Coordinates of C-alpha atoms in Angstrom, one line a residue:
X1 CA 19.6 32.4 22.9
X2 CA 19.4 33.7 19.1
X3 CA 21.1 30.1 18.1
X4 CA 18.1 28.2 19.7
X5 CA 15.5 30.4 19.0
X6 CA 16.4 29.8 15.2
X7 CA 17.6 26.4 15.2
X8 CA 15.9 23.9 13.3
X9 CA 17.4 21.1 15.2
X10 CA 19.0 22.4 18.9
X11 CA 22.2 23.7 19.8
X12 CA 25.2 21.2 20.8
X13 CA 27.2 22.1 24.1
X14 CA 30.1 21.6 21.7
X15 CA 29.2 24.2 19.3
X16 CA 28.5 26.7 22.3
X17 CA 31.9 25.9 23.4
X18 CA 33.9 26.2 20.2
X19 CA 32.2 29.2 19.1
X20 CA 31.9 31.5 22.7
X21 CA 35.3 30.0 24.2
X22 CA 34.0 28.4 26.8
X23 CA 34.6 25.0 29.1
X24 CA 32.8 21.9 28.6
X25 CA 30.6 22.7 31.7
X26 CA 30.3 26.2 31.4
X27 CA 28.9 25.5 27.9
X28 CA 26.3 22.7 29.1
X29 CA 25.0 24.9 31.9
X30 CA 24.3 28.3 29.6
X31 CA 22.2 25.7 27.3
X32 CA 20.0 24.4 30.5
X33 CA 19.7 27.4 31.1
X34 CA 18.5 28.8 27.8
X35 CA 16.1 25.5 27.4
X36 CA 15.1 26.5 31.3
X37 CA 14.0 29.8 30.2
X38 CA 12.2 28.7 27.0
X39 CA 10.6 26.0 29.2
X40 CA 8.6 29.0 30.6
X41 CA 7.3 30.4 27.7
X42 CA 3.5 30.6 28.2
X43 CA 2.4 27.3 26.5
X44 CA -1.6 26.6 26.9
X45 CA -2.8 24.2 29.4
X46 CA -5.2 22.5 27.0
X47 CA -5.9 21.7 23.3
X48 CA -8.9 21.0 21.3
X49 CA -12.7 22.5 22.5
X50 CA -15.8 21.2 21.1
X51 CA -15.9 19.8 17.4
X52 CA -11.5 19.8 17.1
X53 CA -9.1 17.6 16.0
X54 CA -7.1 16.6 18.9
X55 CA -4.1 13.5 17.9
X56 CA -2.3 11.7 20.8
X57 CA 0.3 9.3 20.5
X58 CA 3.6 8.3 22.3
X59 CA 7.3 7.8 21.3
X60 CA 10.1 6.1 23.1
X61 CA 13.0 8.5 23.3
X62 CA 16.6 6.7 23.1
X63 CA 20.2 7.2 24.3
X64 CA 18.8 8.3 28.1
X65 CA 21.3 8.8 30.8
X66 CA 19.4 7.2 33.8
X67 CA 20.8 8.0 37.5
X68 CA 23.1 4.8 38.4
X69 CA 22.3 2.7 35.2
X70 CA 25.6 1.7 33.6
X71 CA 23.8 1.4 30.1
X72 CA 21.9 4.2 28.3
X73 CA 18.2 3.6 28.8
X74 CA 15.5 5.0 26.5
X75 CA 12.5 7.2 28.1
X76 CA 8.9 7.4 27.1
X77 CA 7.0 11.1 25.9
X78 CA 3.3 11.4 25.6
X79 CA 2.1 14.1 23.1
X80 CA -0.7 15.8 22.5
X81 CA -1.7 18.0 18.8
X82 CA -4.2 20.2 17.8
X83 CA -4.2 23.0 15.3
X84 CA -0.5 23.0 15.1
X85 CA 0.4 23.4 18.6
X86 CA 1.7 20.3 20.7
X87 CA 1.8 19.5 24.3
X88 CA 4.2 16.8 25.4
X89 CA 5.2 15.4 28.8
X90 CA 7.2 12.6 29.8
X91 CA 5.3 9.7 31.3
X92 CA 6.1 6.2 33.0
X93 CA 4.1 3.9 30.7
X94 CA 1.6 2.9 28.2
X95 CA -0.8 2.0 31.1
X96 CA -4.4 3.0 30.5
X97 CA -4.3 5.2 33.6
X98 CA -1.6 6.7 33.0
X99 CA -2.8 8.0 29.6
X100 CA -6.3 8.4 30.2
X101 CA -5.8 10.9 33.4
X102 CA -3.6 13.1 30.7
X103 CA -6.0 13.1 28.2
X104 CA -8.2 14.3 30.6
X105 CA -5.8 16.9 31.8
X106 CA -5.1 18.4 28.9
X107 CA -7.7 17.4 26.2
X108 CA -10.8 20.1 26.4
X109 CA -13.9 18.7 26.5
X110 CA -15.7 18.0 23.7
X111 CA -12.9 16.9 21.6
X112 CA -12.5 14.9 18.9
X113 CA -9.7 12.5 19.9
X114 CA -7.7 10.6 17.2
X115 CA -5.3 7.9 18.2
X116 CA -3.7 4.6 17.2
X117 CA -5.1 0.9 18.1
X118 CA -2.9 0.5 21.2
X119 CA -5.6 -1.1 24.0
X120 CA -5.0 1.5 26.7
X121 CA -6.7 3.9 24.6
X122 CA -10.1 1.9 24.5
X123 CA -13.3 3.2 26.9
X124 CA -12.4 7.1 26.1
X125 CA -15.9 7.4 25.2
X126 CA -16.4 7.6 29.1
X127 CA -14.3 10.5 29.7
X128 CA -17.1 12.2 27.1
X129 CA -14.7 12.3 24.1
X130 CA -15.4 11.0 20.7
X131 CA -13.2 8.6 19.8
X132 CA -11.2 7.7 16.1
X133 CA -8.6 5.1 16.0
X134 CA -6.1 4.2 12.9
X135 CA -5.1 1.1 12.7
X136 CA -1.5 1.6 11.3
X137 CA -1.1 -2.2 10.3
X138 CA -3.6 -1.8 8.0
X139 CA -2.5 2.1 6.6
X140 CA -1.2 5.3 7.4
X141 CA -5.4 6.9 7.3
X142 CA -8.0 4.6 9.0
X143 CA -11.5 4.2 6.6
X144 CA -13.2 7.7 7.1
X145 CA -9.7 9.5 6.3
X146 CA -8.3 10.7 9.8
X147 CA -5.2 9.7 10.7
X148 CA -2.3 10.9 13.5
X149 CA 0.3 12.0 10.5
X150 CA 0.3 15.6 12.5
X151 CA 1.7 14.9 15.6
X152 CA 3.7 12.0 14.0
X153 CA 5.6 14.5 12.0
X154 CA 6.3 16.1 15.4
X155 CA 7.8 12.9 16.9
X156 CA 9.7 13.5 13.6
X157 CA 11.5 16.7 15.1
X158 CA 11.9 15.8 18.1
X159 CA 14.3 12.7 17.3
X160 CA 15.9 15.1 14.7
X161 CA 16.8 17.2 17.5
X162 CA 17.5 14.4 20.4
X163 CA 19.6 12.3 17.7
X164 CA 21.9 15.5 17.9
X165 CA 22.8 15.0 21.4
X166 CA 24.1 11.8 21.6
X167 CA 22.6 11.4 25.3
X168 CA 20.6 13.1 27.4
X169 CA 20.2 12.5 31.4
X170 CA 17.0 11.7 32.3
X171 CA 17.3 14.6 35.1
X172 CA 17.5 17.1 32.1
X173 CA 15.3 15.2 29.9
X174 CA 12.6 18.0 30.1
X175 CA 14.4 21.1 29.5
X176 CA 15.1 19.2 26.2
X177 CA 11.4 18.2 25.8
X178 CA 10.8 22.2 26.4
X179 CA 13.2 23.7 24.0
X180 CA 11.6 21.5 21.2
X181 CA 8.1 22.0 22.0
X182 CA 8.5 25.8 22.9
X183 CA 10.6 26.4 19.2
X184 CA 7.5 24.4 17.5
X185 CA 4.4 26.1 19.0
X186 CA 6.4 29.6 18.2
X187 CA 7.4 28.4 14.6
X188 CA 4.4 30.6 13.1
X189 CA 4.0 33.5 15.3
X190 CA 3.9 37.3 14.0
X191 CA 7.0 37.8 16.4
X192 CA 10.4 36.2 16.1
X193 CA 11.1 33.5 18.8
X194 CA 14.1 35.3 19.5
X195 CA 11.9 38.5 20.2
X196 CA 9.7 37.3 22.4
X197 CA 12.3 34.9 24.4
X198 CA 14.5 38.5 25.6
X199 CA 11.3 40.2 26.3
X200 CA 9.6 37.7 29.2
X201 CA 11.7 36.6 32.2
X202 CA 9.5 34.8 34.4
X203 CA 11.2 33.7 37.7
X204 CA 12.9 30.2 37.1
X205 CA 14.1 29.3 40.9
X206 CA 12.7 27.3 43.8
X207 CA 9.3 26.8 43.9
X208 CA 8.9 28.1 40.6
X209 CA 11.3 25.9 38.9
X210 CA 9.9 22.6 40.6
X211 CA 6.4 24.1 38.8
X212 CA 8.2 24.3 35.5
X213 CA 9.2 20.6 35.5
X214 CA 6.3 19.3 36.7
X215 CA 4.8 21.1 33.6
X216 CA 6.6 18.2 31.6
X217 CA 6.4 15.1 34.2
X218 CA 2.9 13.8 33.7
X219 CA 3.7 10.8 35.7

């Protein structure tokens, strides 16, 4: 747990195995398990509140393992940044429901929303947010200066840490999701992520689980 509390980039199962001794699927289970207990970590349920920056964008995840599909597939995250913390989920499309009904979920009201051009994020003036879009065709900052570099450099860890892996199943796909996110809102805090990982166990079975990884599917 120390290696992926510290880890800049995840652990491999191969490095778990070479350095602790261990079989191939004795070393891929202890690192599910490890993202499964990071995956509870008590992450907020919203970002932003009235007057704050809130950036939302979307990036297609590669090398997926999909059940039955003889050719790796890629998978789609949404994300969500505000203040340096990030919320992320794993979502079917680009859709304008789709995206809409998670901004609603887990923007707070009053929010100041900043996001690229893409359609789908047009009419979020109804949900009552005030709405910035960058155009990224024409720059990396739109005319009045905002831009979504924040949780773009976030999209930048987690490929550093997914290019790693080689593949991922989609099954698994949000324990992975979890470990990144978890080890990123934890980067600055007064107590080492190691620390505070031993000193919660929250249950991680049954119901409890299925409520952890729905935590991540915002289908």
């Amino acid at each position: 747990m120390l290696l992926f509390a510290n880890s800049s980039s995840g652990v491999r199962t191969s490095f778990l195995r070479k350095q602790l001794g261990l079989g191939t699927k004795s070393a891929h289970r202890l690192s599910n398990r490890i993202r499964l207990h990071m995956s509870a970590w008590d992450r907020p349920t919203q970002l932003g509140g009235p007057g704050k920056l809130v950036e939302v964008d979307e990036v297609i995840l590669r090398h997926i393992r999909k059940p039955g599909a003889p050719n790796l597939d890629s998978a789609l995250v949404m994300g969500i940044e505000c203040e340096g913390q990030v919320l992320c989920g794993i979502v079917p499309d680009r859709k304008r429901e789709t995206l809409h009904r998670n901004i609603k979920k887990f923007v707070a009201p009053d929010s100041i929303v900043v996001t690229d051009d893409w359609v789908a994020y047009r009419k979020l003036a109804d949900l009552g947010f005030r709405h910035i879009t960058v155009n990224h065709s024409q720059g990396y900052f739109n005319t009045e200066g905002y831009s979504t570099g924040k949780i773009d450099s976030y999209w930048a860890v987690v490929r550093r840490a997914m290019r790693g892996y080689h593949q991922v199943s989609q099954y698994n796909l949000w324990l992975f999701i979890a470990e990144i996110e978890c080890r990123y809102n934890m980067r600055h805090s007064a107590e080492s992520i190691f620390d505070t990982l031993v000193s919660h166990w929250p249950s991680v079975i049954g119901d409890d689980l299925e409520a952890l990884r729905l935590k991540y599917d915002w289908s």
